[in-house]
mmCIF file of C-alpha atoms in Angstrom:
data_model
loop_
_atom_site.group_PDB
_atom_site.id
_atom_site.type_symbol
_atom_site.label_atom_id
_atom_site.label_comp_id
_atom_site.label_asym_id
_atom_site.label_seq_id
_atom_site.Cartn_x
_atom_site.Cartn_y
_atom_site.Cartn_z
ATOM 1 C CA UNK A 16 5.343 -23.510 8.899
ATOM 2 C CA UNK A 17 3.985 -24.063 12.453
ATOM 3 C CA UNK A 18 7.566 -24.128 13.804
ATOM 4 C CA UNK A 19 8.246 -20.723 12.245
ATOM 5 C CA UNK A 20 5.087 -19.290 13.794
ATOM 6 C CA UNK A 21 5.972 -20.745 17.193
ATOM 7 C CA UNK A 22 9.497 -19.341 16.952
ATOM 8 C CA UNK A 23 8.220 -15.844 16.185
ATOM 9 C CA UNK A 24 5.689 -16.050 18.997
ATOM 10 C CA UNK A 25 8.440 -17.087 21.408
ATOM 11 C CA UNK A 26 10.579 -14.134 20.288
ATOM 12 C CA UNK A 27 7.713 -11.759 20.999
ATOM 13 C CA UNK A 28 6.995 -13.318 24.393
ATOM 14 C CA UNK A 29 10.634 -12.944 25.413
ATOM 15 C CA UNK A 30 10.716 -9.357 24.148
ATOM 16 C CA UNK A 31 7.582 -8.591 26.174
ATOM 17 C CA UNK A 32 9.327 -10.065 29.230
ATOM 18 C CA UNK A 33 12.233 -7.698 28.523
ATOM 19 C CA UNK A 34 9.719 -4.831 28.321
ATOM 20 C CA UNK A 35 8.445 -5.712 31.804
ATOM 21 C CA UNK A 36 11.960 -5.765 33.229
ATOM 22 C CA UNK A 37 12.697 -2.402 31.596
ATOM 23 C CA UNK A 38 9.517 -0.786 32.933
ATOM 24 C CA UNK A 39 9.982 -2.188 36.436
ATOM 25 C CA UNK A 40 13.752 -2.043 36.930
ATOM 26 C CA UNK A 41 15.236 -0.082 34.023
ATOM 27 C CA UNK A 42 17.346 -1.053 31.008
ATOM 28 C CA UNK A 43 20.414 -1.475 33.203
ATOM 29 C CA UNK A 44 18.814 -4.493 34.878
ATOM 30 C CA UNK A 45 18.073 -6.299 31.618
ATOM 31 C CA UNK A 46 20.141 -9.464 31.379
ATOM 32 C CA UNK A 47 19.683 -12.917 29.916
ATOM 33 C CA UNK A 48 19.035 -14.334 33.374
ATOM 34 C CA UNK A 49 16.647 -11.556 34.435
ATOM 35 C CA UNK A 50 14.564 -11.777 31.259
ATOM 36 C CA UNK A 51 14.561 -15.575 31.326
ATOM 37 C CA UNK A 52 13.301 -15.524 34.908
ATOM 38 C CA UNK A 53 10.641 -12.959 33.991
ATOM 39 C CA UNK A 54 9.506 -15.139 31.090
ATOM 40 C CA UNK A 55 9.617 -18.345 33.145
ATOM 41 C CA UNK A 56 12.172 -20.073 30.935
ATOM 42 C CA UNK A 57 15.780 -21.143 31.364
ATOM 43 C CA UNK A 58 18.649 -18.893 30.338
ATOM 44 C CA UNK A 59 19.676 -21.586 27.863
ATOM 45 C CA UNK A 60 16.256 -21.486 26.222
ATOM 46 C CA UNK A 61 16.458 -17.715 25.853
ATOM 47 C CA UNK A 62 19.940 -17.934 24.321
ATOM 48 C CA UNK A 63 18.578 -20.424 21.826
ATOM 49 C CA UNK A 64 16.271 -17.651 20.546
ATOM 50 C CA UNK A 65 18.490 -14.604 21.095
ATOM 51 C CA UNK A 66 22.223 -15.150 20.890
ATOM 52 C CA UNK A 67 23.030 -12.107 23.005
ATOM 53 C CA UNK A 68 21.513 -9.486 25.267
ATOM 54 C CA UNK A 69 22.093 -6.890 22.553
ATOM 55 C CA UNK A 70 20.113 -8.934 20.030
ATOM 56 C CA UNK A 71 17.249 -9.179 22.518
ATOM 57 C CA UNK A 72 17.226 -5.417 23.130
ATOM 58 C CA UNK A 73 17.241 -4.700 19.400
ATOM 59 C CA UNK A 74 14.243 -6.953 18.865
ATOM 60 C CA UNK A 75 12.482 -5.396 21.878
ATOM 61 C CA UNK A 76 12.817 -1.961 20.247
ATOM 62 C CA UNK A 77 11.788 -3.231 16.818
ATOM 63 C CA UNK A 78 8.732 -4.911 18.328
ATOM 64 C CA UNK A 79 7.416 -1.523 19.460
ATOM 65 C CA UNK A 80 7.648 -0.264 15.882
ATOM 66 C CA UNK A 81 6.053 -3.464 14.562
ATOM 67 C CA UNK A 82 3.097 -3.109 16.931
ATOM 68 C CA UNK A 83 2.536 0.535 15.984
ATOM 69 C CA UNK A 84 2.617 -0.274 12.281
ATOM 70 C CA UNK A 85 0.152 -3.121 12.777
ATOM 71 C CA UNK A 86 -2.299 -0.835 14.611
ATOM 72 C CA UNK A 87 -2.060 1.817 11.919
ATOM 73 C CA UNK A 88 -2.599 -0.791 9.184
ATOM 74 C CA UNK A 89 -5.670 -2.110 11.026
ATOM 75 C CA UNK A 90 -7.380 1.284 11.252
ATOM 76 C CA UNK A 91 -10.807 1.308 9.579
ATOM 77 C CA UNK A 92 -11.435 3.622 6.607
ATOM 78 C CA UNK A 93 -12.361 7.214 7.468
ATOM 79 C CA UNK A 94 -14.635 9.515 5.460
ATOM 80 C CA UNK A 95 -12.085 12.308 5.054
ATOM 81 C CA UNK A 96 -8.338 12.706 4.692
ATOM 82 C CA UNK A 97 -8.291 14.949 7.739
ATOM 83 C CA UNK A 98 -9.916 12.238 9.878
ATOM 84 C CA UNK A 99 -7.538 9.622 8.483
ATOM 85 C CA UNK A 100 -4.496 11.696 9.421
ATOM 86 C CA UNK A 101 -5.751 12.352 12.940
ATOM 87 C CA UNK A 102 -6.548 8.677 13.480
ATOM 88 C CA UNK A 103 -3.018 7.696 12.441
ATOM 89 C CA UNK A 104 -1.446 10.427 14.591
ATOM 90 C CA UNK A 105 -3.441 9.315 17.625
ATOM 91 C CA UNK A 106 -2.050 5.784 17.239
ATOM 92 C CA UNK A 107 1.424 7.257 17.694
ATOM 93 C CA UNK A 108 0.542 8.642 21.130
ATOM 94 C CA UNK A 109 0.420 6.678 24.430
ATOM 95 C CA UNK A 110 -3.264 7.347 25.056
ATOM 96 C CA UNK A 111 -3.932 4.061 26.874
ATOM 97 C CA UNK A 112 -2.055 1.724 29.205
ATOM 98 C CA UNK A 113 -0.757 -0.541 26.445
ATOM 99 C CA UNK A 114 0.633 2.263 24.333
ATOM 100 C CA UNK A 115 2.038 3.961 27.441
ATOM 101 C CA UNK A 116 4.028 0.798 28.189
ATOM 102 C CA UNK A 117 5.323 0.723 24.620
ATOM 103 C CA UNK A 118 6.377 4.368 24.845
ATOM 104 C CA UNK A 119 8.171 3.833 28.157
ATOM 105 C CA UNK A 120 10.169 1.008 26.573
ATOM 106 C CA UNK A 121 10.757 3.068 23.425
ATOM 107 C CA UNK A 122 12.171 5.997 25.404
ATOM 108 C CA UNK A 123 14.296 3.792 27.639
ATOM 109 C CA UNK A 124 15.859 1.995 24.695
ATOM 110 C CA UNK A 125 16.371 5.245 22.775
ATOM 111 C CA UNK A 126 18.432 6.532 25.723
ATOM 112 C CA UNK A 127 20.241 3.209 26.143
ATOM 113 C CA UNK A 128 21.422 3.424 22.529
ATOM 114 C CA UNK A 129 23.902 6.104 23.603
ATOM 115 C CA UNK A 130 25.875 3.376 25.379
ATOM 116 C CA UNK A 131 24.668 0.250 23.542
ATOM 117 C CA UNK A 132 26.064 0.358 20.016
ATOM 118 C CA UNK A 133 23.787 -2.403 18.727
ATOM 119 C CA UNK A 134 20.749 -0.190 19.407
ATOM 120 C CA UNK A 135 21.933 2.802 17.391
ATOM 121 C CA UNK A 136 20.943 1.567 13.941
ATOM 122 C CA UNK A 137 17.440 0.412 15.008
ATOM 123 C CA UNK A 138 17.008 3.687 16.935
ATOM 124 C CA UNK A 139 17.745 5.632 13.760
ATOM 125 C CA UNK A 140 15.404 3.355 11.811
ATOM 126 C CA UNK A 141 12.639 4.015 14.338
ATOM 127 C CA UNK A 142 13.250 7.778 14.332
ATOM 128 C CA UNK A 143 13.225 7.869 10.545
ATOM 129 C CA UNK A 144 10.052 5.767 10.416
ATOM 130 C CA UNK A 145 8.243 8.351 12.536
ATOM 131 C CA UNK A 146 9.596 11.202 10.400
ATOM 132 C CA UNK A 147 8.460 9.398 7.246
ATOM 133 C CA UNK A 148 5.006 8.857 8.739
ATOM 134 C CA UNK A 149 4.761 12.569 9.538
ATOM 135 C CA UNK A 150 5.833 13.358 5.966
ATOM 136 C CA UNK A 151 3.149 11.003 4.639
ATOM 137 C CA UNK A 152 0.493 12.666 6.825
ATOM 138 C CA UNK A 153 1.477 16.175 5.728
ATOM 139 C CA UNK A 154 1.468 15.086 2.076
ATOM 140 C CA UNK A 155 -2.093 13.819 2.521
ATOM 141 C CA UNK A 156 -3.151 17.117 4.090
ATOM 142 C CA UNK A 157 -1.622 19.017 1.181
ATOM 143 C CA UNK A 158 -4.818 18.584 -0.815
ATOM 144 C CA UNK A 159 -5.956 22.173 -1.224
ATOM 145 C CA UNK A 160 -8.278 21.998 1.777
ATOM 146 C CA UNK A 161 -6.537 20.724 4.903
ATOM 147 C CA UNK A 162 -3.248 22.603 4.466
ATOM 148 C CA UNK A 163 -3.289 26.304 3.676
ATOM 149 C CA UNK A 164 -1.332 27.544 0.645
ATOM 150 C CA UNK A 165 2.204 28.775 1.144
ATOM 151 C CA UNK A 166 3.188 26.323 3.852
ATOM 152 C CA UNK A 167 6.750 25.038 3.986
ATOM 153 C CA UNK A 168 5.991 21.323 3.752
ATOM 154 C CA UNK A 169 9.258 20.125 5.274
ATOM 155 C CA UNK A 170 8.830 22.575 8.164
ATOM 156 C CA UNK A 171 5.323 21.237 8.763
ATOM 157 C CA UNK A 172 6.685 17.668 8.741
ATOM 158 C CA UNK A 173 9.196 18.577 11.434
ATOM 159 C CA UNK A 174 6.582 20.523 13.394
ATOM 160 C CA UNK A 175 4.161 17.584 13.404
ATOM 161 C CA UNK A 176 7.010 15.271 14.438
ATOM 162 C CA UNK A 177 7.842 17.631 17.314
ATOM 163 C CA UNK A 178 4.202 17.853 18.421
ATOM 164 C CA UNK A 179 3.844 14.056 18.502
ATOM 165 C CA UNK A 180 7.159 13.574 20.311
ATOM 166 C CA UNK A 181 6.354 16.323 22.810
ATOM 167 C CA UNK A 182 2.891 15.009 23.596
ATOM 168 C CA UNK A 183 4.251 11.483 23.999
ATOM 169 C CA UNK A 184 6.872 12.675 26.490
ATOM 170 C CA UNK A 185 4.311 14.589 28.548
ATOM 171 C CA UNK A 186 1.942 11.626 28.593
ATOM 172 C CA UNK A 187 4.661 9.254 29.808
ATOM 173 C CA UNK A 188 6.207 11.540 32.407
ATOM 174 C CA UNK A 189 2.942 12.761 33.880
ATOM 175 C CA UNK A 190 0.976 10.480 36.252
ATOM 176 C CA UNK A 191 -1.446 8.138 34.476
ATOM 177 C CA UNK A 192 -4.899 9.625 34.153
ATOM 178 C CA UNK A 193 -6.978 11.574 31.677
ATOM 179 C CA UNK A 194 -5.272 11.692 28.279
ATOM 180 C CA UNK A 195 -8.027 13.615 26.533
ATOM 181 C CA UNK A 196 -6.052 16.853 26.748
ATOM 182 C CA UNK A 197 -3.334 15.393 24.507
ATOM 183 C CA UNK A 198 -5.869 14.366 21.885
ATOM 184 C CA UNK A 199 -7.307 17.896 21.987
ATOM 185 C CA UNK A 200 -3.862 19.443 21.528
ATOM 186 C CA UNK A 201 -3.264 17.193 18.529
ATOM 187 C CA UNK A 202 -6.649 18.159 17.066
ATOM 188 C CA UNK A 203 -5.919 21.845 17.576
ATOM 189 C CA UNK A 204 -2.571 21.532 15.815
ATOM 190 C CA UNK A 205 -4.052 19.728 12.823
ATOM 191 C CA UNK A 206 -6.895 22.264 12.666
ATOM 192 C CA UNK A 207 -4.391 25.124 12.609
ATOM 193 C CA UNK A 208 -2.783 23.775 9.451
ATOM 194 C CA UNK A 209 -5.818 24.750 7.380
ATOM 195 C CA UNK A 210 -5.801 28.357 8.589
ATOM 196 C CA UNK A 211 -4.495 31.026 6.191
ATOM 197 C CA UNK A 212 -0.784 31.419 6.707
ATOM 198 C CA UNK A 213 -0.990 35.218 6.398
ATOM 199 C CA UNK A 214 -3.304 35.404 9.403
ATOM 200 C CA UNK A 215 -0.988 33.247 11.492
ATOM 201 C CA UNK A 216 2.046 35.322 10.542
ATOM 202 C CA UNK A 217 0.181 38.542 11.312
ATOM 203 C CA UNK A 218 -0.813 37.262 14.753
ATOM 204 C CA UNK A 219 2.732 36.051 15.371
ATOM 205 C CA UNK A 220 4.124 39.443 14.391
ATOM 206 C CA UNK A 221 1.734 41.233 16.728
ATOM 207 C CA UNK A 222 2.807 38.948 19.555
ATOM 208 C CA UNK A 223 6.466 39.722 18.905
ATOM 209 C CA UNK A 224 5.843 43.455 18.900
ATOM 210 C CA UNK A 225 3.965 43.194 22.147
ATOM 211 C CA UNK A 226 6.840 41.210 23.649
ATOM 212 C CA UNK A 227 9.408 43.750 22.415
ATOM 213 C CA UNK A 228 7.628 46.461 24.320
#
């Protein structure tokens, strides 16, 4: 058993070294030699753990998802469903330095999957995992209180997914600093889900008429 634990720890350490290379130099500079040097090990030692560069990149992407899931699982109980959903959604945003680093790696590897075939399946797995989490959150909110009647549930799943993705992109591409605005935007979106749909549609219609003029 200790050998298995040590092996997994070594895999994570090497993946974290790959993260550092990605954040500093870009995915294009990731190689067995570069990551081995970053980790302070020989290239042979790295190849003993990861048989190829592609296998290393796949694990580096999967490690981001593993870390997010672990944080969500470790969240303490919250008094209300609404608070539970917001706490989970906040864990999906890069609101601190550690999560910002994860998101930078996530985005870099998502783009790299266009050229790196081995990354395409884990990219789809990661995308679907986020969609499923959004679906789970919306299903929790559909409790007669936190989601107004008449909502298209699948539309709200996609809308929440888009809000989280959009906020994450802004947080990564803007200079590091205050992230409170993103948390407030998320709160405002979740609050809006409990508003009567008829009122939202009426306001939207008024806005369109004003624009048409």
